Short mmCIF file of C-alpha atoms and ligand atoms in Angstrom, two decimals:
data_model
loop_
_atom_site.label_atom_id
_atom_site.label_comp_id
_atom_site.label_asym_id
_atom_site.label_seq_id
_atom_site.Cartn_x
_atom_site.Cartn_y
_atom_site.Cartn_z
CA MET A 1002 68.70 72.70 108.66
CA SER A 1003 66.98 75.26 109.94
CA LEU A 1004 68.92 77.69 111.45
CA LYS A 1005 70.73 78.83 114.32
CA LEU A 1006 72.71 81.58 116.28
CA TYR A 1007 74.51 82.47 118.38
CA ASN A 1008 72.51 84.58 121.72
CA THR A 1009 74.03 86.75 123.71
CA LEU A 1010 71.16 86.44 126.16
CA SER A 1011 71.35 83.01 126.94
CA ARG A 1012 74.83 82.59 126.14
CA LYS A 1013 73.76 79.38 123.76
CA VAL A 1014 73.71 78.76 119.80
CA GLU A 1015 69.69 78.59 119.35
CA GLU A 1016 66.95 77.75 115.99
CA PHE A 1017 66.28 80.93 115.04
CA HIS A 1018 62.54 81.67 115.02
CA PRO A 1019 61.22 84.98 113.34
CA GLN A 1020 57.39 86.28 114.93
CA ASP A 1021 56.44 86.81 111.31
CA ALA A 1022 59.41 85.62 108.25
CA GLU A 1023 57.63 88.19 105.94
CA ASN A 1024 58.99 90.50 107.98
CA VAL A 1025 61.87 89.60 109.97
CA LYS A 1026 62.42 92.65 112.32
CA ILE A 1027 66.66 93.11 113.02
CA TYR A 1028 67.85 96.90 113.77
CA THR A 1029 71.66 97.56 113.63
CA CYS A 1030 73.61 99.86 115.71
CA GLY A 1031 75.16 102.37 112.84
CA PRO A 1032 78.12 104.38 113.22
CA THR A 1033 78.92 107.17 114.43
CA VAL A 1034 79.11 110.12 111.80
CA TYR A 1035 81.98 112.13 113.19
CA ALA A 1036 84.99 110.88 111.53
CA ARG A 1037 85.89 108.10 108.62
CA ALA A 1038 84.97 104.55 109.42
CA HIS A 1039 88.44 102.61 109.76
CA ILE A 1040 88.36 98.48 108.49
CA GLY A 1041 87.40 97.23 112.35
CA ASN A 1042 83.81 99.27 111.72
CA LEU A 1043 83.57 97.41 108.46
CA CYS A 1044 83.18 94.18 109.97
CA SER A 1045 80.06 94.32 111.86
CA TYR A 1046 78.39 95.64 109.31
CA ILE A 1047 79.76 92.76 106.94
CA TYR A 1048 78.87 90.52 108.94
CA TRP A 1049 74.84 91.33 109.11
CA GLY A 1050 75.35 91.60 105.17
CA LEU A 1051 75.99 87.59 105.19
CA LEU A 1052 73.23 87.41 108.06
CA VAL A 1053 71.22 89.08 105.61
CA ALA A 1054 71.86 87.41 103.04
CA VAL A 1055 70.83 84.36 104.47
CA LEU A 1056 67.25 84.73 106.31
CA GLU A 1057 67.17 85.87 102.66
CA ALA A 1058 68.50 82.64 101.14
CA ASP A 1059 66.18 80.93 103.40
CA GLY A 1060 63.74 82.25 101.85
CA MET A 1061 62.73 85.43 104.95
CA ARG A 1062 62.27 88.67 104.06
CA PRO A 1063 64.47 91.16 106.22
CA GLN A 1064 63.07 94.29 107.27
CA ARG A 1065 66.63 96.25 109.02
CA VAL A 1066 67.02 99.08 109.93
CA LEU A 1067 70.42 101.18 110.53
CA ASN A 1068 70.81 104.32 112.75
CA PHE A 1069 73.63 107.51 112.00
CA THR A 1070 74.21 108.29 115.84
CA ASP A 1071 75.17 112.68 114.99
CA VAL A 1072 74.44 113.69 118.18
CA GLY A 1073 75.23 112.34 122.20
CA HIS A 1074 77.55 109.80 121.39
CA LEU A 1075 80.42 111.43 124.01
CA THR A 1076 84.40 110.54 123.79
CA SER A 1077 83.78 107.88 127.13
CA ASP A 1078 80.54 104.81 126.86
CA GLY A 1079 80.32 106.42 130.87
CA ASP A 1080 78.50 110.06 130.61
CA THR A 1081 81.96 111.62 130.18
CA GLY A 1082 83.97 113.78 127.73
CA GLU A 1083 82.78 116.00 124.56
CA ASP A 1084 80.53 115.11 121.86
CA LYS A 1085 82.21 113.33 118.70
CA LEU A 1086 80.07 115.52 116.76
CA GLU A 1087 80.89 118.36 118.56
CA ARG A 1088 85.02 117.43 118.38
CA GLY A 1089 85.00 116.03 114.61
CA ALA A 1090 83.59 119.88 113.85
CA LYS A 1091 86.24 121.54 115.28
CA ARG A 1092 88.46 119.80 113.54
CA GLU A 1093 87.84 120.15 110.79
CA ASN A 1094 86.37 123.81 111.01
CA LYS A 1095 82.86 123.00 109.77
CA THR A 1096 79.24 123.18 111.61
CA VAL A 1097 78.27 119.77 113.46
CA TRP A 1098 75.93 119.21 110.67
CA GLU A 1099 78.21 119.73 108.06
CA VAL A 1100 80.33 116.94 109.46
CA ALA A 1101 77.59 114.73 109.80
CA GLU A 1102 76.70 115.12 106.69
CA TYR A 1103 80.32 114.18 105.26
CA TYR A 1104 81.13 111.07 107.07
CA GLU A 1105 77.50 109.51 106.35
CA GLU A 1106 77.98 110.26 102.77
CA LEU A 1107 81.47 108.69 102.40
CA PHE A 1108 80.29 105.37 105.41
CA MET A 1109 77.42 104.72 102.36
CA ARG A 1110 80.18 105.35 99.24
CA ASP A 1111 82.32 102.53 101.56
CA TYR A 1112 78.89 100.62 102.63
CA ASN A 1113 78.80 100.15 99.18
CA SER A 1114 81.82 99.48 97.64
CA LEU A 1115 81.95 96.46 100.22
CA PHE A 1116 78.15 95.28 98.17
CA LEU A 1117 76.47 96.12 100.77
CA GLU A 1118 72.34 95.46 100.83
CA MET A 1119 70.77 98.72 101.75
CA PRO A 1120 68.14 97.84 104.98
CA ALA A 1121 65.38 98.49 104.17
CA LYS A 1122 65.50 102.29 106.58
CA ILE A 1123 67.88 104.62 107.52
CA CYS A 1124 67.33 106.33 110.43
CA LYS A 1125 69.20 110.01 111.89
CA ALA A 1126 69.18 110.08 115.94
CA THR A 1127 68.35 113.95 115.59
CA ASP A 1128 65.06 112.93 113.37
CA TYR A 1129 63.62 111.44 116.50
CA ILE A 1130 64.80 114.22 118.71
CA GLU A 1131 60.51 114.91 119.64
CA ALA A 1132 60.25 110.61 120.48
CA ASP A 1133 63.58 111.17 122.70
CA LYS A 1134 61.60 113.26 124.57
CA GLN A 1135 58.41 111.58 125.30
CA MET A 1136 60.31 107.56 126.08
CA ILE A 1137 62.02 110.01 128.78
CA ASP A 1138 58.49 111.34 129.93
CA ILE A 1139 57.25 107.57 130.35
CA LEU A 1140 60.37 106.69 131.89
CA THR A 1141 59.70 109.62 134.66
CA GLU A 1142 56.24 109.49 134.91
CA LYS A 1143 57.40 104.71 135.83
CA GLY A 1144 59.63 106.34 138.56
CA TYR A 1145 62.50 105.26 136.43
CA THR A 1146 64.89 108.70 136.30
CA TYR A 1147 65.95 111.42 138.30
CA GLU A 1148 67.47 115.25 137.47
CA THR A 1149 71.63 116.53 138.48
CA SER A 1150 72.41 119.49 137.24
CA ASP A 1151 74.10 117.89 134.34
CA GLY A 1152 70.94 115.74 132.83
CA ILE A 1153 68.54 113.23 133.79
CA TYR A 1154 69.65 110.18 134.49
CA PHE A 1155 68.39 106.08 134.17
CA ASP A 1156 68.25 105.24 138.37
CA THR A 1157 69.17 101.37 137.30
CA SER A 1158 69.02 100.21 140.92
CA LYS A 1159 64.71 100.98 140.10
CA PHE A 1160 65.55 98.29 137.14
CA PRO A 1161 66.65 94.29 139.52
CA LYS A 1162 67.65 92.24 135.70
CA TYR A 1163 69.68 95.22 134.83
CA ALA A 1164 73.17 92.88 135.30
CA GLU A 1165 71.36 90.35 133.68
CA PHE A 1166 71.80 90.65 129.88
CA ALA A 1167 75.56 91.69 130.79
CA ARG A 1168 76.49 88.91 133.25
CA LEU A 1169 77.44 92.45 135.34
CA ASP A 1170 79.13 92.13 138.60
CA LEU A 1171 77.58 95.97 139.96
CA ASP A 1172 79.78 95.47 142.70
CA HIS A 1173 83.08 95.08 141.15
CA LEU A 1174 81.81 98.29 139.18
CA LYS A 1175 81.36 100.44 141.70
CA ALA A 1176 84.48 99.09 143.84
CA GLY A 1177 86.08 100.75 139.93
CA ALA A 1178 84.56 102.97 140.12
CA ARG A 1179 86.79 106.39 138.87
CA VAL A 1180 88.44 109.14 141.18
CA GLY A 1181 85.78 112.06 139.94
CA PHE A 1182 82.66 110.34 138.96
CA ASN A 1183 79.80 112.16 139.02
CA SER A 1184 79.13 112.51 142.78
CA GLU A 1185 74.94 113.36 141.87
CA LYS A 1186 74.51 109.49 140.41
CA ARG A 1187 72.39 107.06 142.04
CA ASN A 1188 74.85 103.90 141.30
CA VAL A 1189 77.41 103.91 139.55
CA SER A 1190 75.79 102.02 136.78
CA ASP A 1191 73.33 105.04 135.78
CA PHE A 1192 73.01 106.67 132.38
CA ALA A 1193 72.30 109.74 130.99
CA LEU A 1194 69.14 109.65 129.51
CA TRP A 1195 69.30 113.43 128.85
CA LYS A 1196 71.94 116.63 129.11
CA PHE A 1197 71.11 119.72 130.11
CA ILE A 1198 74.56 123.02 128.95
CA GLN A 1199 76.08 123.55 131.23
CA PRO A 1200 76.70 127.11 131.34
CA GLY A 1201 80.42 128.33 128.78
CA GLU A 1202 79.43 125.11 127.13
CA ASP A 1203 79.60 124.87 123.88
CA HIS A 1204 77.68 122.53 121.83
CA ALA A 1205 75.84 123.39 118.90
CA MET A 1206 73.08 120.73 118.65
CA LYS A 1207 70.37 121.43 120.81
CA TRP A 1208 67.15 121.36 122.16
CA GLU A 1209 64.79 123.15 124.34
CA TYR A 1210 62.56 120.10 126.81
CA ARG A 1211 62.61 120.75 130.46
CA GLY A 1212 62.31 125.03 130.27
CA ARG A 1213 66.60 124.38 129.28
CA GLU A 1214 68.92 123.64 126.52
CA GLY A 1215 70.49 119.90 125.58
CA TYR A 1216 70.56 117.63 123.65
CA PRO A 1217 69.95 113.50 124.11
CA GLY A 1218 72.26 110.67 125.63
CA TRP A 1219 73.66 108.77 123.50
CA HIS A 1220 71.75 104.89 124.19
CA ILE A 1221 68.06 106.75 124.08
CA GLU A 1222 68.54 106.86 120.17
CA CYS A 1223 68.28 103.35 119.21
CA SER A 1224 65.40 102.30 121.98
CA VAL A 1225 63.16 105.33 120.34
CA ILE A 1226 64.47 103.92 116.49
CA SER A 1227 63.12 100.35 116.86
CA HIS A 1228 60.23 101.25 118.52
CA GLU A 1229 59.40 103.51 116.65
CA GLU A 1230 60.50 101.67 112.82
CA LEU A 1231 60.37 97.84 114.49
CA GLY A 1232 58.32 97.71 117.40
CA GLU A 1233 59.35 94.69 120.40
CA PRO A 1234 60.68 92.72 120.58
CA LEU A 1235 62.46 93.38 117.26
CA ASP A 1236 63.80 89.59 115.69
CA ILE A 1237 67.67 90.64 115.48
CA HIS A 1238 69.80 92.89 117.25
CA CYS A 1239 73.04 93.92 116.36
CA GLY A 1240 76.10 95.44 116.59
CA GLY A 1241 79.72 94.69 117.93
CA ILE A 1242 80.78 92.85 121.23
CA ASP A 1243 82.03 96.42 122.47
CA HIS A 1244 77.84 97.43 123.39
CA ILE A 1245 77.06 94.25 125.64
CA PRO A 1246 77.86 96.05 128.76
CA VAL A 1247 76.88 99.56 127.95
CA HIS A 1248 74.90 100.27 125.08
CA HIS A 1249 72.80 97.30 124.94
CA THR A 1250 72.94 96.98 128.08
CA ASN A 1251 71.47 100.89 128.71
CA GLU A 1252 69.29 99.82 125.49
CA ILE A 1253 67.45 97.41 127.15
CA ALA A 1254 66.56 98.61 130.43
CA GLN A 1255 65.52 102.22 128.82
CA THR A 1256 62.54 100.48 126.81
CA GLU A 1257 61.77 97.04 128.23
CA ALA A 1258 61.31 99.31 131.98
CA ALA A 1259 59.64 101.96 129.48
CA TYR A 1260 56.92 99.49 127.29
CA GLY A 1261 57.01 96.12 129.67
CA VAL A 1262 58.00 94.62 127.11
CA LYS A 1263 60.86 91.87 125.87
CA MET A 1264 63.08 94.18 123.67
CA CYS A 1265 64.79 92.09 121.90
CA ASN A 1266 64.09 87.95 120.99
CA PHE A 1267 68.44 87.60 119.58
CA TRP A 1268 71.32 89.82 120.52
CA LEU A 1269 74.05 89.12 117.77
CA HIS A 1270 77.91 89.96 118.12
CA CYS A 1271 80.79 90.48 116.54
CA ASN A 1272 84.03 90.24 117.45
CA PHE A 1273 86.57 92.97 117.30
CA ILE A 1274 89.38 92.89 114.87
CA THR A 1275 93.46 93.81 115.35
CA ILE A 1276 96.07 94.96 113.67
CA ASP A 1277 99.04 93.76 113.35
CA GLY A 1278 98.00 92.18 116.81
CA GLN A 1279 97.50 95.27 118.08
CA LYS A 1280 93.97 97.57 118.86
CA ILE A 1281 93.16 99.87 116.51
CA SER A 1282 93.70 103.33 117.35
CA LYS A 1283 94.93 106.45 116.05
CA SER A 1284 98.12 106.70 118.12
CA LEU A 1285 99.86 103.96 116.84
CA GLY A 1286 98.55 104.83 112.78
CA ASN A 1287 97.37 101.55 111.91
CA THR A 1288 93.49 102.95 111.80
CA TYR A 1289 93.14 102.67 107.64
CA SER A 1290 89.97 103.15 105.18
CA LEU A 1291 89.22 101.22 102.25
CA ASP A 1292 90.62 104.28 100.28
CA ASP A 1293 93.86 103.85 102.39
CA LEU A 1294 93.72 99.79 101.72
CA PHE A 1295 92.83 100.82 97.59
CA LYS A 1296 96.53 102.76 98.00
CA ARG A 1297 98.31 99.60 98.48
CA GLY A 1298 96.07 97.82 95.65
CA PHE A 1299 93.90 96.27 97.10
CA SER A 1300 89.62 96.64 96.69
CA PRO A 1301 87.31 96.95 98.91
CA LEU A 1302 86.25 93.18 98.51
CA ASP A 1303 89.51 91.82 98.67
CA PHE A 1304 88.69 93.73 102.48
CA LYS A 1305 85.60 91.31 102.77
CA MET A 1306 86.99 88.43 101.24
CA TRP A 1307 89.16 88.80 104.49
CA VAL A 1308 86.75 89.46 106.77
CA LEU A 1309 84.37 86.75 105.95
CA GLN A 1310 87.77 83.81 105.66
CA GLY A 1311 86.39 84.83 109.39
CA HIS A 1312 83.95 84.19 111.51
CA TYR A 1313 81.51 86.65 113.38
CA LEU A 1314 82.30 85.23 117.06
CA GLY A 1315 86.44 84.52 116.34
CA GLU A 1316 89.07 86.87 117.32
CA ARG A 1317 90.82 88.05 113.97
CA ASN A 1318 94.02 89.99 113.95
CA PHE A 1319 94.65 91.85 110.22
CA SER A 1320 98.02 91.26 108.57
CA PHE A 1321 98.45 92.61 105.19
CA GLU A 1322 99.96 89.31 104.44
CA ASP A 1323 96.14 88.01 105.24
CA LEU A 1324 95.26 90.27 102.82
CA GLU A 1325 97.18 89.10 100.21
CA ALA A 1326 96.29 86.26 100.64
CA ALA A 1327 92.10 86.65 100.74
CA LYS A 1328 93.34 89.28 97.49
CA ASN A 1329 94.75 86.23 96.15
CA ARG A 1330 91.93 83.29 97.35
CA ARG A 1331 89.28 85.66 95.35
CA LEU A 1332 90.98 86.32 91.91
CA ASN A 1333 91.10 81.75 92.21
CA TRP A 1334 87.58 82.31 92.55
CA LYS A 1335 86.63 84.32 90.01
CA ASN A 1336 89.07 82.44 88.20
CA ARG A 1337 86.58 79.54 89.34
CA VAL A 1338 83.50 81.15 87.73
CA ALA A 1339 85.47 82.34 84.89
CA LEU A 1340 86.09 78.78 83.74
CA ALA A 1341 83.24 77.96 84.81
CA MET A 1342 81.19 80.01 82.27
CA GLN A 1343 83.49 79.07 79.39
CA LYS A 1344 83.16 75.28 80.58
CA GLU A 1345 78.64 75.56 80.44
CA ASN A 1346 79.25 77.49 77.17
CA ASN A 1347 81.16 74.83 75.13
CA ASP A 1348 78.26 72.10 77.23
CA GLU A 1349 75.83 74.76 75.38
CA LYS A 1350 76.78 73.99 72.23
CA THR A 1351 77.23 70.83 72.15
CA LEU A 1352 73.50 70.51 73.49
CA GLU A 1353 72.23 72.46 70.65
CA GLN A 1354 74.70 70.01 68.34
CA VAL A 1355 73.23 67.25 70.20
CA THR A 1356 69.34 67.65 69.31
CA ASP A 1357 68.75 64.69 68.24
CA VAL A 1358 71.16 61.90 70.08
CA ASP A 1359 69.11 59.01 71.98
CA ALA A 1360 67.62 60.96 75.18
CA PRO A 1361 69.32 59.14 77.80
CA GLU A 1362 72.54 60.69 76.85
CA LEU A 1363 71.06 63.99 76.75
CA LYS A 1364 70.16 63.03 80.02
CA VAL A 1365 73.86 62.84 80.92
CA LEU A 1366 74.19 65.92 79.61
CA GLU A 1367 71.23 68.26 81.58
CA GLU A 1368 72.50 66.72 84.91
CA LYS A 1369 75.61 68.38 84.41
CA LEU A 1370 74.79 71.72 83.75
CA VAL A 1371 72.56 71.90 87.30
CA GLY A 1372 74.84 69.08 88.49
CA ASP A 1373 76.00 70.87 92.11
CA ALA A 1374 72.23 70.39 93.96
CA GLU A 1375 74.53 68.28 96.48
CA PHE A 1376 77.53 71.62 97.00
CA VAL A 1377 74.50 73.97 97.33
CA HIS A 1378 72.80 72.48 100.30
CA GLY A 1379 75.59 71.56 101.89
CA PHE A 1380 76.56 75.14 101.22
CA MET A 1381 74.13 75.93 102.80
CA ASP A 1382 74.13 73.81 105.68
CA LYS A 1383 76.99 75.50 107.66
CA LEU A 1384 76.08 79.49 106.77
CA ASN A 1385 72.42 78.09 108.91
CA ASP A 1386 75.07 76.19 111.34
CA ASN A 1387 75.88 80.03 112.59
CA LEU A 1388 77.10 81.87 109.80
CA ASN A 1389 79.99 79.74 109.36
CA SER A 1390 81.55 81.84 106.49
CA PRO A 1391 84.97 79.58 107.58
CA GLU A 1392 83.83 76.61 106.60
CA ALA A 1393 81.43 77.27 103.60
CA PHE A 1394 84.65 79.23 102.26
CA ALA A 1395 86.13 76.14 102.56
CA LEU A 1396 83.85 73.95 101.10
CA ILE A 1397 84.14 76.37 98.29
CA ASP A 1398 87.25 75.86 97.95
CA ASN A 1399 86.95 72.04 98.26
CA SER A 1400 84.16 71.40 95.98
CA GLU A 1401 82.99 71.10 91.54
CA ILE A 1402 81.00 74.37 91.02
CA SER A 1403 78.50 74.93 88.26
CA LEU A 1404 78.26 78.00 87.24
CA LYS A 1405 74.67 77.84 88.58
CA GLY A 1406 76.51 77.27 92.39
CA TRP A 1407 78.89 80.40 91.79
CA LYS A 1408 75.48 82.49 91.22
CA MET A 1409 74.22 81.34 94.94
CA VAL A 1410 77.59 81.82 96.13
CA GLU A 1411 78.21 85.15 94.77
CA LYS A 1412 74.09 86.16 96.11
CA VAL A 1413 74.72 84.92 100.01
CA PHE A 1414 78.51 86.83 99.62
CA ARG A 1415 78.84 89.22 97.10
CA LEU A 1416 82.06 89.55 96.13
CA GLY A 1417 81.90 90.88 92.86
CA LEU A 1418 82.80 86.97 90.99
CA PHE A 1419 81.03 87.87 88.47
CA ASP A 1420 82.95 91.99 87.55
CA PHE A 1421 85.15 90.51 85.24
CA LYS A 1422 86.42 91.83 82.05
CA VAL A 1423 85.51 89.01 79.88
CA PRO A 1424 87.31 88.54 76.03
CA ALA A 1425 86.83 90.62 73.34
CA ASP A 1426 85.59 89.09 69.61
CA GLU A 1427 89.24 90.43 68.61
CA GLN A 1428 90.90 88.87 71.43
CA LEU A 1429 88.66 85.46 70.77
CA GLU A 1430 90.45 86.02 67.38
CA LYS A 1431 94.16 84.97 68.88
CA MET A 1432 93.24 82.38 71.47
CA ARG A 1433 91.26 80.57 68.46
CA LEU A 1434 94.53 81.47 65.97
CA ARG A 1435 96.79 80.46 68.91
CA ASN A 1436 95.07 76.87 69.11
CA GLU A 1437 94.86 76.74 65.57
CA ALA A 1438 98.47 77.49 65.57
CA ARG A 1439 99.18 74.54 67.98
CA GLU A 1440 97.52 72.17 66.52
CA ASN A 1441 100.23 72.84 63.69
CA GLY A 1442 103.06 72.91 65.48
CA ASP A 1443 103.85 76.56 64.86
CA TYR A 1444 104.69 77.05 68.68
CA GLY A 1445 106.93 80.15 67.84
CA LEU A 1446 103.62 81.62 66.10
CA ALA A 1447 101.39 80.12 69.69
CA ASP A 1448 103.48 81.38 72.24
CA ARG A 1449 103.33 85.05 70.19
CA LEU A 1450 99.95 85.38 70.59
CA ARG A 1451 99.79 83.95 74.70
CA ASP A 1452 101.48 86.57 75.37
CA GLU A 1453 99.81 89.34 73.47
CA LEU A 1454 96.46 87.93 75.50
CA LEU A 1455 98.55 88.30 78.61
CA ASP A 1456 99.51 91.76 78.06
CA ASP A 1457 95.40 91.96 77.18
CA GLY A 1458 95.31 90.71 80.73
CA PHE A 1459 93.95 86.82 79.90
CA LEU A 1460 96.25 83.91 81.10
CA MET A 1461 95.81 80.73 78.57
CA LEU A 1462 95.61 77.70 80.95
CA ASP A 1463 96.34 74.73 78.38
CA THR A 1464 94.27 71.95 79.56
CA ASP A 1465 93.25 67.95 78.26
CA ALA A 1466 89.58 69.50 77.92
CA GLY A 1467 91.02 72.05 75.80
CA SER A 1468 92.38 75.35 76.66
CA PHE A 1469 90.91 78.53 78.21
CA TRP A 1470 91.59 81.93 79.40
CA GLN A 1471 92.02 82.77 83.04
CA LEU A 1472 92.35 86.68 84.46
CA CYS A 1473 95.31 87.76 85.37
CA LYS A 1474 94.60 89.82 87.98
P1 AMP B 2388 81.55 104.31 115.81
O1 AMP B 2388 81.16 104.36 114.63
O2 AMP B 2388 82.54 105.41 116.44
O3 AMP B 2388 80.51 104.34 116.68
O4 AMP B 2388 81.77 102.60 115.90
C1 AMP B 2388 80.79 101.49 115.10
C2 AMP B 2388 81.16 99.82 115.87
O5 AMP B 2388 82.76 100.03 116.09
C3 AMP B 2388 81.88 100.01 117.31
O6 AMP B 2388 80.67 100.47 118.62
C4 AMP B 2388 82.24 98.70 117.39
O7 AMP B 2388 81.46 98.32 117.23
C5 AMP B 2388 82.66 98.94 116.30
N1 AMP B 2388 84.25 98.74 116.07
C6 AMP B 2388 85.42 99.24 116.78
N2 AMP B 2388 86.31 99.52 116.31
C7 AMP B 2388 86.95 97.58 115.95
C8 AMP B 2388 87.41 96.65 116.12
N3 AMP B 2388 88.60 96.76 116.05
N4 AMP B 2388 86.88 95.74 115.38
C9 AMP B 2388 85.41 95.62 114.84
N5 AMP B 2388 84.43 95.64 115.77
C10 AMP B 2388 84.60 96.76 115.78
ZN1 ZN B 2389 72.83 101.49 118.73
#
C-alpha cells in the first residue's frame, strides 16, 4: 500500500507522492524558546518523528527543517501583547539571548531523550532577519502591505484566497473583533510582518528597518526559512491544529503573495491533548515537563509510548493511570524482545548443530528465523494508512514477532525496546544452576536462586519450551 496522509488543504486523506523521493522537503514549526516544553508541546514532535520514520521505511529520504522561534512571538496570536522571549528574560533576570540559548538546549535534551531523529537542519528566526526584510520588500513592491504607527501589516483583502485554507468566516471574525482592536488595521485578519518599537517600549531584540527600530512578526520566519532552506512547493508542512487559522494561514498568504507559487502540497496538523479532561495551562498547574514525569517514575519513552498509542488526528486525554498502562505495555514489548532474542539464540545454536541434517528440516529452521514477512507487511500497511499507530500497536500486541520484526518496530517507533540490561555471566550461571536444581527436584535451591535473580532484576519464566529470563522493570 502506498502512503496516504490527511491533507488539511483538501480535508481529505490523499495518496502522498513527493516531488523527489530522494529529497522530501518537510518543514516543521518548532518551539518558541522562552520556557520549558510541556508534554502537550512535545506531542507534535513525536508524531512528526513517526512521519519521518515511515517515509524512510517506505524508501524515501526526508530533508526536514525545524525552526526555533527566538523573537517576535507575542503573547497573543493577534499582534498584541508582549514578546514571549522578552517576558522570559524579565521572569528569569537574564538577557533574551541567554533565555533563548537556555531553552534551545533544554528542548534538544527533551528531543533526544524521546529518541527523535535529528532534523536535517534547525534554524533560528534571528538568523534570518535580513531575509525577512527582503521578503517584506517584495510584498511591499507587489502592493500587499501598509504601514501603521506600530508596524508593517499584510493587507489580507489583497489576497483573495486568504480565508480558504482555514475555511475562515471573515464576516464572523469581524463581528467578534475585540474592543481595543487595533483601529489602524484595515481588516480584522491583517497581521504584522514587522513591528516598530514604540517610544518607551522595552524590547531588547531590535533591528533597523525603514529608518526605525523594530523586530519581525511571528509568521514571517516560517515563510522565509522554508523558502531559503527548502524552496516551494514544500512536500509537507506540519504543526499543531492551533496553527491552522492564524499562523499557517498567514504563512500561505505571505509566501504565495510574494513568490506567486503554491507554498506546500501537504499540510499535516496534529490534535491537542488535555490532561484529566482539562486544557494544559499554568493556572491549573498541569504543565508537566518530561522531568516531572521522570520524578513520578516514567521515562520519556513511556510518554512517547502513550502518545503513539493514539492517532495524531484524534483528541487525546492524558492521565497518569493511562501513562502507567503505556509504561507496562512498553515493558511487555521489551520482554517480548528479550524472549525473541533468547529463542533465536537457541535456534541459532540448533542450526549450528544440525548442519548435516536433511535439507528440508534445515529449511524449516531457517524459515522460523525470518518468518514474519507477513507481520512486517501488515505493520507497514497500518502506518501507510495515514500513520495509524494505534492499529499498528494492536497488530504488535496480537502477532508472533521474530527478532527481525522487532527490529523493524524499533526502527519506526524508536521506543528503546532493545535498551535493557542482559544477564551477566554470573547471572547466567545462576540460571543454569537453577534449571539443574529443578531437574534434580531440589526445589529449595531452585527457589533461592530464583529470588536472587529477582533481586538482580530478572524474573524467570518457565515454559514448555524451557526457562527464559524477563525484565522486572
Ligand atoms: P510554542 O512552543 O508555545 O510555540 O508551542 C508549540 C506548539 O505546541 C503549539 O503551537 C502547539 O501546536 C503545540 N501544543 C501546545 N499545547 C498543546 C497541547 N495541549 N496538545 C498538543 N499540542 C500542543
Ligand atoms: Zn511556523
